[in-house]
Amino acid sequence: MKVLVTGGAGYIGSHVVELLLERGYDVVVYDNLVAGHRAAVHQDAVFVEGDLLRPEQIATVFEQHTFDGILHFASHIMVGESMQKPWKYFRDNVSAVTNLLEVATAHDVKRFILSSTANLYDQPERIPITEEEALIPGSVYGETKYIAERQLYWAEQIYELKYCCLRYFNASGAHPNGHIGEAHNPETHLIPIILQVALGQRDKLTIFGDDYDTPDGTCIRDYIHVIDLADAHILALEALMNGAGSRVYNLGNGRGYSNLEVLEVARQVTGRPIPVEIGARRPGDAAALVADNTRIKQELGWSPEFDNLQAIIETAWKWHSTHPNGFVDGTDG
Ligand code: UFG
């Protein structure tokens, strides 16, 4: 079985690539290295430096390989940036999916896994959030993922391509052996920022708001380990290979932690004090986002290995403390 992984040099993509290789897949990574790192790509994967905004580059890869499935990660991912640079997100994220699907359907590829987002549930009526909630993207970033889901819907109608959209909650942690992990530039995510403070690379953590309608006033999120996330992708792909229909799944542990709780667990794991201040709310933040993961557990048999925050932060700390400067391979991101 051979699969194409776009964005395979990025945080989530690189972890999925390793799991795919472990499970015997042939893997071709397609990444423009704008945000990804060449050093994050396992040596047993074929690496192609290419851009999804260049259809002729995509076509070349499909002429050289026959794919049993595609896992699409390559995307701009920052909620905040998407509200400042909306056209960058619409142009790049939406065109990337359009170009990829145009080439993939021309080559008769029948299986596609999309990395989607909990940002589609900006106004949930119930927590935990099921897949039945209204789809109301909370940002331009989320909107581009919504459009990607809709493109897949039409790809199925017209080309019989089967797909699975995985709506991630908060991806976190690192490979347990500590050789790959999260390395964004600039970093905006809570756990890596906390660990940068623990390492002395930042003076303090600023918590964005403590006046939310939550027990301690700080936002609540559902942290899911990147290896459990990777496992879900392979289960989803294998379900499609076994004849399952197109599906969407929420992907989280089903347990929420407030920002102050995350800080406290990080203090315990690192044994460092980690100074904190309370700042203003960050525009676009929902008070609480927690997944109802019943559907993916029942239908795919997904069973997270890292189902508590302590275990997640321990793996993140192993990565950050041994790679304080991320990947030193000359690429940025
Ligand atoms: N936070 C702080 N201080 C910081 C950084 C973050 O208080 O320095 C807070 C945020 O305000 C939020 C929480 O920590 O309350 C988590 O923030 P992250 O930026 O780590 O993650 P988000 O929940 O904003 O977003 C993540 C992904 C998105 C995805 C979303 C889905 O980055 O791509 O989860 O839930 F859409």
mmCIF file of C-alpha atoms and ligand atoms in Angstrom:
data_model
loop_
_atom_site.group_PDB
_atom_site.id
_atom_site.type_symbol
_atom_site.label_atom_id
_atom_site.label_comp_id
_atom_site.label_asym_id
_atom_site.label_seq_id
_atom_site.Cartn_x
_atom_site.Cartn_y
_atom_site.Cartn_z
ATOM 1 C CA MET A 1 0.000 0.000 0.000
ATOM 2 C CA LYS A 2 1.395 3.380 -0.999
ATOM 3 C CA VAL A 3 0.118 6.682 0.386
ATOM 4 C CA LEU A 4 0.802 10.341 -0.260
ATOM 5 C CA VAL A 5 1.213 12.548 2.813
ATOM 6 C CA THR A 6 1.050 16.263 2.091
ATOM 7 C CA GLY A 7 2.577 18.336 4.859
ATOM 8 C CA GLY A 8 4.474 15.257 6.001
ATOM 9 C CA ALA A 9 7.343 17.444 7.240
ATOM 10 C CA GLY A 10 5.054 19.262 9.679
ATOM 11 C CA TYR A 11 4.211 18.519 13.298
ATOM 12 C CA ILE A 12 1.266 16.162 12.860
ATOM 13 C CA GLY A 13 2.244 14.915 9.400
ATOM 14 C CA SER A 14 5.706 13.786 10.492
ATOM 15 C CA HIS A 15 4.251 11.715 13.338
ATOM 16 C CA VAL A 16 1.711 10.120 10.990
ATOM 17 C CA VAL A 17 4.500 9.283 8.525
ATOM 18 C CA GLU A 18 6.410 7.387 11.228
ATOM 19 C CA LEU A 19 3.361 5.373 12.237
ATOM 20 C CA LEU A 20 2.531 4.579 8.604
ATOM 21 C CA LEU A 21 6.081 3.302 8.040
ATOM 22 C CA GLU A 22 5.938 1.222 11.238
ATOM 23 C CA ARG A 23 2.747 -0.382 9.947
ATOM 24 C CA GLY A 24 4.286 -1.308 6.623
ATOM 25 C CA TYR A 25 3.054 1.437 4.271
ATOM 26 C CA ASP A 26 5.150 2.959 1.514
ATOM 27 C CA VAL A 27 5.053 6.703 2.089
ATOM 28 C CA VAL A 28 5.657 9.650 -0.222
ATOM 29 C CA VAL A 29 5.857 13.005 1.560
ATOM 30 C CA TYR A 30 5.004 16.168 -0.380
ATOM 31 C CA ASP A 31 5.915 19.357 1.454
ATOM 32 C CA ASN A 32 7.128 22.840 0.445
ATOM 33 C CA LEU A 33 9.120 23.212 3.702
ATOM 34 C CA VAL A 34 7.650 26.672 4.348
ATOM 35 C CA ALA A 35 6.466 25.496 7.775
ATOM 36 C CA GLY A 36 7.780 21.939 7.798
ATOM 37 C CA HIS A 37 11.254 20.600 8.488
ATOM 38 C CA ARG A 38 13.203 18.258 6.233
ATOM 39 C CA ALA A 39 14.793 16.745 9.352
ATOM 40 C CA ALA A 40 11.355 15.752 10.667
ATOM 41 C CA VAL A 41 10.774 13.364 7.743
ATOM 42 C CA HIS A 42 11.802 9.774 8.426
ATOM 43 C CA GLN A 43 14.537 8.513 6.098
ATOM 44 C CA ASP A 44 12.414 5.591 4.911
ATOM 45 C CA ALA A 45 9.832 7.921 3.357
ATOM 46 C CA VAL A 46 10.313 9.276 -0.165
ATOM 47 C CA PHE A 47 10.542 13.054 0.157
ATOM 48 C CA VAL A 48 9.383 15.416 -2.590
ATOM 49 C CA GLU A 49 9.818 19.145 -2.094
ATOM 50 C CA GLY A 50 6.845 20.611 -3.871
ATOM 51 C CA ASP A 51 4.040 23.116 -3.614
ATOM 52 C CA LEU A 52 0.314 22.390 -3.722
ATOM 53 C CA LEU A 53 -0.172 25.742 -5.444
ATOM 54 C CA ARG A 54 1.733 24.298 -8.434
ATOM 55 C CA PRO A 55 -0.529 21.723 -10.108
ATOM 56 C CA GLU A 56 2.221 20.646 -12.518
ATOM 57 C CA GLN A 57 4.448 19.707 -9.557
ATOM 58 C CA ILE A 58 1.615 17.657 -8.050
ATOM 59 C CA ALA A 59 0.981 15.957 -11.388
ATOM 60 C CA THR A 60 4.617 14.875 -11.639
ATOM 61 C CA VAL A 61 4.338 13.013 -8.324
ATOM 62 C CA PHE A 62 1.175 11.232 -9.479
ATOM 63 C CA GLU A 63 2.860 10.250 -12.732
ATOM 64 C CA GLN A 64 5.714 8.640 -10.770
ATOM 65 C CA HIS A 65 3.627 6.862 -8.117
ATOM 66 C CA THR A 66 0.271 5.097 -7.841
ATOM 67 C CA PHE A 67 -1.416 5.955 -4.549
ATOM 68 C CA ASP A 68 -3.886 3.847 -2.592
ATOM 69 C CA GLY A 69 -4.765 6.876 -0.521
ATOM 70 C CA ILE A 70 -3.944 10.492 0.350
ATOM 71 C CA LEU A 71 -3.535 12.050 3.786
ATOM 72 C CA HIS A 72 -3.684 15.822 3.500
ATOM 73 C CA PHE A 73 -2.073 17.918 6.252
ATOM 74 C CA ALA A 74 -0.386 20.759 4.362
ATOM 75 C CA SER A 75 -2.101 23.977 5.407
ATOM 76 C CA HIS A 76 -1.698 27.287 7.154
ATOM 77 C CA ILE A 77 -2.910 26.541 10.682
ATOM 78 C CA MET A 78 -3.049 29.698 12.769
ATOM 79 C CA VAL A 79 -6.508 30.812 13.794
ATOM 80 C CA GLY A 80 -5.314 34.318 14.774
ATOM 81 C CA GLU A 81 -3.262 34.883 11.621
ATOM 82 C CA SER A 82 -6.200 33.803 9.475
ATOM 83 C CA MET A 83 -8.200 36.752 10.795
ATOM 84 C CA GLN A 84 -5.399 39.175 9.881
ATOM 85 C CA LYS A 85 -4.527 37.629 6.516
ATOM 86 C CA PRO A 86 -7.819 36.097 5.341
ATOM 87 C CA TRP A 87 -6.951 36.070 1.630
ATOM 88 C CA LYS A 88 -3.704 34.193 2.256
ATOM 89 C CA TYR A 89 -5.749 31.469 3.972
ATOM 90 C CA PHE A 90 -8.519 31.362 1.378
ATOM 91 C CA ARG A 91 -6.094 31.383 -1.547
ATOM 92 C CA ASP A 92 -3.576 28.876 -0.216
ATOM 93 C CA ASN A 93 -5.618 26.455 1.882
ATOM 94 C CA VAL A 94 -8.573 26.252 -0.490
ATOM 95 C CA SER A 95 -6.491 26.174 -3.693
ATOM 96 C CA ALA A 96 -4.259 23.474 -2.232
ATOM 97 C CA VAL A 97 -7.223 21.137 -1.780
ATOM 98 C CA THR A 98 -8.679 22.038 -5.185
ATOM 99 C CA ASN A 99 -5.382 21.386 -6.968
ATOM 100 C CA LEU A 100 -4.736 18.175 -5.066
ATOM 101 C CA LEU A 101 -8.230 16.804 -5.701
ATOM 102 C CA GLU A 102 -8.116 17.753 -9.366
ATOM 103 C CA VAL A 103 -4.938 15.752 -9.911
ATOM 104 C CA ALA A 104 -5.988 12.924 -7.552
ATOM 105 C CA THR A 105 -9.349 12.379 -9.251
ATOM 106 C CA ALA A 106 -7.710 12.529 -12.679
ATOM 107 C CA HIS A 107 -5.504 9.641 -11.481
ATOM 108 C CA ASP A 108 -8.487 7.795 -10.030
ATOM 109 C CA VAL A 109 -7.380 7.919 -6.378
ATOM 110 C CA LYS A 110 -10.314 6.727 -4.270
ATOM 111 C CA ARG A 111 -9.370 7.439 -0.617
ATOM 112 C CA PHE A 112 -8.647 10.738 1.097
ATOM 113 C CA ILE A 113 -8.124 11.635 4.768
ATOM 114 C CA LEU A 114 -8.479 15.324 5.648
ATOM 115 C CA SER A 115 -7.053 17.011 8.697
ATOM 116 C CA SER A 116 -10.019 19.127 9.780
ATOM 117 C CA THR A 117 -10.630 21.059 12.969
ATOM 118 C CA ALA A 118 -12.792 21.648 16.027
ATOM 119 C CA ASN A 119 -12.773 25.289 14.939
ATOM 120 C CA LEU A 120 -15.853 24.284 12.901
ATOM 121 C CA TYR A 121 -17.787 24.232 16.186
ATOM 122 C CA ASP A 122 -17.576 27.840 17.244
ATOM 123 C CA GLN A 123 -20.947 27.942 18.934
ATOM 124 C CA PRO A 124 -21.642 24.490 20.337
ATOM 125 C CA GLU A 125 -24.992 24.026 22.012
ATOM 126 C CA ARG A 126 -23.696 21.067 24.018
ATOM 127 C CA ILE A 127 -20.330 20.151 25.542
ATOM 128 C CA PRO A 128 -18.916 17.565 24.852
ATOM 129 C CA ILE A 129 -19.364 18.251 21.164
ATOM 130 C CA THR A 130 -20.776 15.588 18.836
ATOM 131 C CA GLU A 131 -20.491 15.496 15.056
ATOM 132 C CA GLU A 132 -24.143 16.572 14.899
ATOM 133 C CA GLU A 133 -23.394 20.104 16.152
ATOM 134 C CA ALA A 134 -24.014 22.985 13.761
ATOM 135 C CA LEU A 135 -20.955 23.747 11.614
ATOM 136 C CA ILE A 136 -20.118 27.363 12.362
ATOM 137 C CA PRO A 137 -16.435 28.059 11.686
ATOM 138 C CA GLY A 138 -14.880 30.372 14.267
ATOM 139 C CA SER A 139 -12.283 31.856 11.929
ATOM 140 C CA VAL A 140 -11.177 32.073 8.319
ATOM 141 C CA TYR A 141 -8.867 29.149 9.072
ATOM 142 C CA GLY A 142 -11.869 27.067 10.137
ATOM 143 C CA GLU A 143 -13.821 28.244 7.104
ATOM 144 C CA THR A 144 -11.085 26.951 4.791
ATOM 145 C CA LYS A 145 -11.363 23.515 6.432
ATOM 146 C CA TYR A 146 -15.129 23.656 6.044
ATOM 147 C CA ILE A 147 -14.671 24.385 2.332
ATOM 148 C CA ALA A 148 -12.216 21.479 2.133
ATOM 149 C CA GLU A 149 -14.860 19.177 3.628
ATOM 150 C CA ARG A 150 -17.351 20.417 1.045
ATOM 151 C CA GLN A 151 -14.912 19.843 -1.819
ATOM 152 C CA LEU A 152 -14.585 16.257 -0.636
ATOM 153 C CA TYR A 153 -18.351 15.900 -0.564
ATOM 154 C CA TRP A 154 -18.463 16.854 -4.240
ATOM 155 C CA ALA A 155 -15.466 14.682 -5.077
ATOM 156 C CA GLU A 156 -17.481 11.748 -3.786
ATOM 157 C CA GLN A 157 -20.619 12.744 -5.699
ATOM 158 C CA ILE A 158 -18.776 13.136 -8.986
ATOM 159 C CA TYR A 159 -15.762 10.787 -8.750
ATOM 160 C CA GLU A 160 -16.786 8.267 -6.068
ATOM 161 C CA LEU A 161 -13.809 9.226 -3.955
ATOM 162 C CA LYS A 162 -14.326 8.084 -0.340
ATOM 163 C CA TYR A 163 -13.088 10.381 2.378
ATOM 164 C CA CYS A 164 -12.776 10.805 6.093
ATOM 165 C CA CYS A 165 -12.601 14.219 7.795
ATOM 166 C CA LEU A 166 -10.949 14.156 11.204
ATOM 167 C CA ARG A 167 -11.894 17.204 13.234
ATOM 168 C CA TYR A 168 -9.024 17.612 15.651
ATOM 169 C CA PHE A 169 -9.308 19.186 19.020
ATOM 170 C CA ASN A 170 -5.949 20.270 20.515
ATOM 171 C CA ALA A 171 -3.094 18.219 19.065
ATOM 172 C CA SER A 172 -0.230 18.042 21.551
ATOM 173 C CA GLY A 173 2.680 15.968 22.842
ATOM 174 C CA ALA A 174 5.552 14.457 20.895
ATOM 175 C CA HIS A 175 6.838 11.094 19.740
ATOM 176 C CA PRO A 176 7.599 9.140 22.952
ATOM 177 C CA ASN A 177 11.175 8.498 21.843
ATOM 178 C CA GLY A 178 11.748 12.274 21.749
ATOM 179 C CA HIS A 179 13.235 12.626 18.252
ATOM 180 C CA ILE A 180 10.370 14.565 16.638
ATOM 181 C CA GLY A 181 7.926 17.027 18.161
ATOM 182 C CA GLU A 182 6.221 20.387 17.854
ATOM 183 C CA ALA A 183 8.334 23.194 16.367
ATOM 184 C CA HIS A 184 6.314 26.092 15.017
ATOM 185 C CA ASN A 185 7.787 29.500 14.331
ATOM 186 C CA PRO A 186 6.309 31.631 15.680
ATOM 187 C CA GLU A 187 4.930 29.353 18.382
ATOM 188 C CA THR A 188 1.376 30.192 19.424
ATOM 189 C CA HIS A 189 0.193 26.983 21.138
ATOM 190 C CA LEU A 190 -0.222 26.762 24.882
ATOM 191 C CA ILE A 191 1.820 23.675 25.826
ATOM 192 C CA PRO A 192 4.977 24.486 23.812
ATOM 193 C CA ILE A 193 4.860 28.075 25.079
ATOM 194 C CA ILE A 194 4.604 26.865 28.685
ATOM 195 C CA LEU A 195 7.567 24.543 28.109
ATOM 196 C CA GLN A 196 9.587 27.377 26.546
ATOM 197 C CA VAL A 197 9.031 29.314 29.778
ATOM 198 C CA ALA A 198 10.147 26.235 31.747
ATOM 199 C CA LEU A 199 13.335 26.190 29.638
ATOM 200 C CA GLY A 200 13.983 29.887 30.310
ATOM 201 C CA GLN A 201 13.426 30.831 26.651
ATOM 202 C CA ARG A 202 10.538 33.088 27.653
ATOM 203 C CA ASP A 203 10.130 35.072 30.884
ATOM 204 C CA LYS A 204 6.567 34.061 31.626
ATOM 205 C CA LEU A 205 3.334 32.633 30.326
ATOM 206 C CA THR A 206 0.528 35.065 29.597
ATOM 207 C CA ILE A 207 -2.866 33.429 30.030
ATOM 208 C CA PHE A 208 -5.344 35.057 27.683
ATOM 209 C CA GLY A 209 -8.257 35.889 29.962
ATOM 210 C CA ASP A 210 -9.515 34.533 33.288
ATOM 211 C CA ASP A 211 -13.084 35.826 33.067
ATOM 212 C CA TYR A 212 -14.612 33.082 30.921
ATOM 213 C CA ASP A 213 -17.686 31.188 32.041
ATOM 214 C CA THR A 214 -15.656 28.186 33.249
ATOM 215 C CA PRO A 215 -14.899 26.945 36.803
ATOM 216 C CA ASP A 216 -11.560 28.817 37.124
ATOM 217 C CA GLY A 217 -12.337 31.474 34.505
ATOM 218 C CA THR A 218 -9.735 30.268 31.965
ATOM 219 C CA CYS A 219 -10.520 28.505 28.685
ATOM 220 C CA ILE A 220 -10.970 24.751 28.574
ATOM 221 C CA ARG A 221 -9.509 22.593 25.802
ATOM 222 C CA ASP A 222 -9.354 18.896 24.971
ATOM 223 C CA TYR A 223 -5.715 17.855 24.439
ATOM 224 C CA ILE A 224 -5.105 14.821 22.256
ATOM 225 C CA HIS A 225 -1.700 13.203 21.851
ATOM 226 C CA VAL A 226 -0.231 13.420 18.367
ATOM 227 C CA ILE A 227 0.440 9.649 18.286
ATOM 228 C CA ASP A 228 -3.198 8.886 19.131
ATOM 229 C CA LEU A 229 -4.160 11.350 16.432
ATOM 230 C CA ALA A 230 -1.841 9.565 13.988
ATOM 231 C CA ASP A 231 -3.338 6.215 14.942
ATOM 232 C CA ALA A 232 -6.818 7.543 14.140
ATOM 233 C CA HIS A 233 -5.673 8.480 10.627
ATOM 234 C CA ILE A 234 -4.474 4.975 9.916
ATOM 235 C CA LEU A 235 -7.674 3.441 11.319
ATOM 236 C CA ALA A 236 -9.693 5.814 9.132
ATOM 237 C CA LEU A 237 -7.659 4.923 6.039
ATOM 238 C CA GLU A 238 -7.994 1.208 6.716
ATOM 239 C CA ALA A 239 -11.742 1.559 7.217
ATOM 240 C CA LEU A 240 -11.986 3.135 3.752
ATOM 241 C CA MET A 241 -9.834 0.344 2.323
ATOM 242 C CA ASN A 242 -12.234 -2.167 3.859
ATOM 243 C CA GLY A 243 -15.163 -0.567 2.107
ATOM 244 C CA ALA A 244 -16.465 1.914 4.709
ATOM 245 C CA GLY A 245 -18.356 4.942 3.462
ATOM 246 C CA SER A 246 -17.233 8.549 3.823
ATOM 247 C CA ARG A 247 -17.292 9.781 7.425
ATOM 248 C CA VAL A 248 -16.497 12.689 9.705
ATOM 249 C CA TYR A 249 -15.168 12.148 13.220
ATOM 250 C CA ASN A 250 -14.393 14.357 16.174
ATOM 251 C CA LEU A 251 -10.961 13.557 17.488
ATOM 252 C CA GLY A 252 -10.214 14.396 21.100
ATOM 253 C CA ASN A 253 -9.822 12.618 24.424
ATOM 254 C CA GLY A 254 -13.220 13.768 25.632
ATOM 255 C CA ARG A 255 -11.772 15.443 28.710
ATOM 256 C CA GLY A 256 -11.226 19.175 29.117
ATOM 257 C CA TYR A 257 -8.438 20.956 31.004
ATOM 258 C CA SER A 258 -8.428 24.659 31.793
ATOM 259 C CA ASN A 259 -5.389 26.744 30.898
ATOM 260 C CA LEU A 260 -4.514 26.999 34.611
ATOM 261 C CA GLU A 261 -4.784 23.220 34.962
ATOM 262 C CA VAL A 262 -2.445 22.745 31.992
ATOM 263 C CA LEU A 263 0.039 25.093 33.664
ATOM 264 C CA GLU A 264 -0.160 23.176 36.935
ATOM 265 C CA VAL A 265 0.450 19.804 35.262
ATOM 266 C CA ALA A 266 3.410 21.306 33.375
ATOM 267 C CA ARG A 267 4.880 22.581 36.650
ATOM 268 C CA GLN A 268 4.634 19.067 38.094
ATOM 269 C CA VAL A 269 6.138 17.385 35.021
ATOM 270 C CA THR A 270 9.040 19.831 34.618
ATOM 271 C CA GLY A 271 9.639 20.558 38.300
ATOM 272 C CA ARG A 272 10.090 24.227 37.301
ATOM 273 C CA PRO A 273 8.113 27.173 38.697
ATOM 274 C CA ILE A 274 6.902 28.664 35.304
ATOM 275 C CA PRO A 275 5.912 32.279 36.064
ATOM 276 C CA VAL A 276 2.485 33.374 34.830
ATOM 277 C CA GLU A 277 0.478 36.549 34.325
ATOM 278 C CA ILE A 278 -3.120 37.043 33.283
ATOM 279 C CA GLY A 279 -3.591 39.056 30.098
ATOM 280 C CA ALA A 280 -6.487 40.133 27.925
ATOM 281 C CA ARG A 281 -8.698 37.652 26.102
ATOM 282 C CA ARG A 282 -7.430 36.535 22.691
ATOM 283 C CA PRO A 283 -10.002 37.336 20.002
ATOM 284 C CA GLY A 284 -11.691 34.249 18.595
ATOM 285 C CA ASP A 285 -11.131 31.951 21.611
ATOM 286 C CA ALA A 286 -14.138 29.831 22.561
ATOM 287 C CA ALA A 287 -14.642 29.285 26.317
ATOM 288 C CA ALA A 288 -14.672 25.494 26.138
ATOM 289 C CA LEU A 289 -14.058 22.928 23.385
ATOM 290 C CA VAL A 290 -14.296 19.274 24.405
ATOM 291 C CA ALA A 291 -14.944 16.373 22.027
ATOM 292 C CA ASP A 292 -17.543 13.689 22.283
ATOM 293 C CA ASN A 293 -15.415 10.877 20.811
ATOM 294 C CA THR A 294 -18.054 8.142 21.006
ATOM 295 C CA ARG A 295 -18.419 7.804 17.249
ATOM 296 C CA ILE A 296 -14.766 7.205 16.408
ATOM 297 C CA LYS A 297 -14.347 4.808 19.333
ATOM 298 C CA GLN A 298 -17.367 2.782 18.311
ATOM 299 C CA GLU A 299 -16.915 2.779 14.553
ATOM 300 C CA LEU A 300 -13.133 2.596 14.213
ATOM 301 C CA GLY A 301 -12.213 1.040 17.551
ATOM 302 C CA TRP A 302 -9.979 4.031 18.294
ATOM 303 C CA SER A 303 -8.571 3.821 21.790
ATOM 304 C CA PRO A 304 -6.174 6.552 22.905
ATOM 305 C CA GLU A 305 -2.973 5.465 24.605
ATOM 306 C CA PHE A 306 -2.190 8.888 26.100
ATOM 307 C CA ASP A 307 -5.507 9.659 27.727
ATOM 308 C CA ASN A 308 -4.280 12.023 30.428
ATOM 309 C CA LEU A 309 -2.538 15.372 30.300
ATOM 310 C CA GLN A 310 0.415 14.346 32.450
ATOM 311 C CA ALA A 311 1.452 11.654 29.941
ATOM 312 C CA ILE A 312 0.975 14.089 27.053
ATOM 313 C CA ILE A 313 3.109 16.815 28.641
ATOM 314 C CA GLU A 314 5.811 14.299 29.635
ATOM 315 C CA THR A 315 6.369 13.428 25.959
ATOM 316 C CA ALA A 316 6.296 17.110 24.957
ATOM 317 C CA TRP A 317 8.851 17.905 27.672
ATOM 318 C CA LYS A 318 11.122 15.100 26.480
ATOM 319 C CA TRP A 319 11.150 16.660 23.010
ATOM 320 C CA HIS A 320 11.474 20.314 24.064
ATOM 321 C CA SER A 321 14.111 19.728 26.731
ATOM 322 C CA THR A 322 16.316 17.735 24.339
ATOM 323 C CA HIS A 323 15.660 20.005 21.309
ATOM 324 C CA PRO A 324 15.414 23.511 22.778
ATOM 325 C CA ASN A 325 15.985 25.000 19.310
ATOM 326 C CA GLY A 326 13.645 22.635 17.490
ATOM 327 C CA PHE A 327 14.944 21.124 14.262
ATOM 328 C CA VAL A 328 18.294 22.599 13.372
ATOM 329 C CA ASP A 329 18.088 21.856 9.674
ATOM 330 C CA GLY A 330 18.018 25.335 8.256
ATOM 331 C CA THR A 331 14.293 25.287 7.517
ATOM 332 C CA ASP A 332 11.942 27.434 9.454
ATOM 333 C CA GLY A 333 8.457 26.873 10.688
HETATM 334 N N1 UFG B 1 -3.238 30.415 25.434
HETATM 335 C C1 UFG B 1 -2.815 31.288 26.408
HETATM 336 N N2 UFG B 1 -1.569 31.824 26.283
HETATM 337 C C2 UFG B 1 -0.739 31.532 25.232
HETATM 338 C C3 UFG B 1 -1.185 30.629 24.242
HETATM 339 C C4 UFG B 1 -2.463 30.091 24.374
HETATM 340 O O1 UFG B 1 -3.523 31.590 27.368
HETATM 341 O O2 UFG B 1 0.377 32.064 25.182
HETATM 342 C C5 UFG B 1 -4.575 29.827 25.570
HETATM 343 C C6 UFG B 1 -5.527 30.180 24.458
HETATM 344 O O3 UFG B 1 -6.088 31.459 24.676
HETATM 345 C C7 UFG B 1 -6.520 29.034 24.531
HETATM 346 C C8 UFG B 1 -5.650 27.840 24.990
HETATM 347 O O4 UFG B 1 -4.473 28.418 25.547
HETATM 348 O O5 UFG B 1 -7.451 29.314 25.540
HETATM 349 C C9 UFG B 1 -5.247 26.924 23.850
HETATM 350 O O6 UFG B 1 -4.703 27.745 22.807
HETATM 351 P P1 UFG B 1 -3.867 27.152 21.590
HETATM 352 O O7 UFG B 1 -3.410 28.312 20.769
HETATM 353 O O8 UFG B 1 -2.837 26.189 22.098
HETATM 354 O O9 UFG B 1 -4.927 26.271 20.779
HETATM 355 P P2 UFG B 1 -6.369 26.681 20.218
HETATM 356 O O10 UFG B 1 -7.368 25.967 21.086
HETATM 357 O O11 UFG B 1 -6.535 28.124 20.052
HETATM 358 O O12 UFG B 1 -6.335 26.089 18.739
HETATM 359 C C10 UFG B 1 -6.019 24.746 18.442
HETATM 360 C C11 UFG B 1 -5.356 24.677 17.081
HETATM 361 C C12 UFG B 1 -6.303 25.125 16.002
HETATM 362 C C13 UFG B 1 -7.573 24.344 16.082
HETATM 363 C C14 UFG B 1 -8.151 24.388 17.464
HETATM 364 C C15 UFG B 1 -9.311 23.463 17.553
HETATM 365 O O13 UFG B 1 -4.229 25.500 17.062
HETATM 366 O O14 UFG B 1 -5.704 24.884 14.751
HETATM 367 O O15 UFG B 1 -7.172 23.982 18.434
HETATM 368 O O16 UFG B 1 -9.788 23.384 18.855
HETATM 369 F F1 UFG B 1 -8.487 24.872 15.216
#
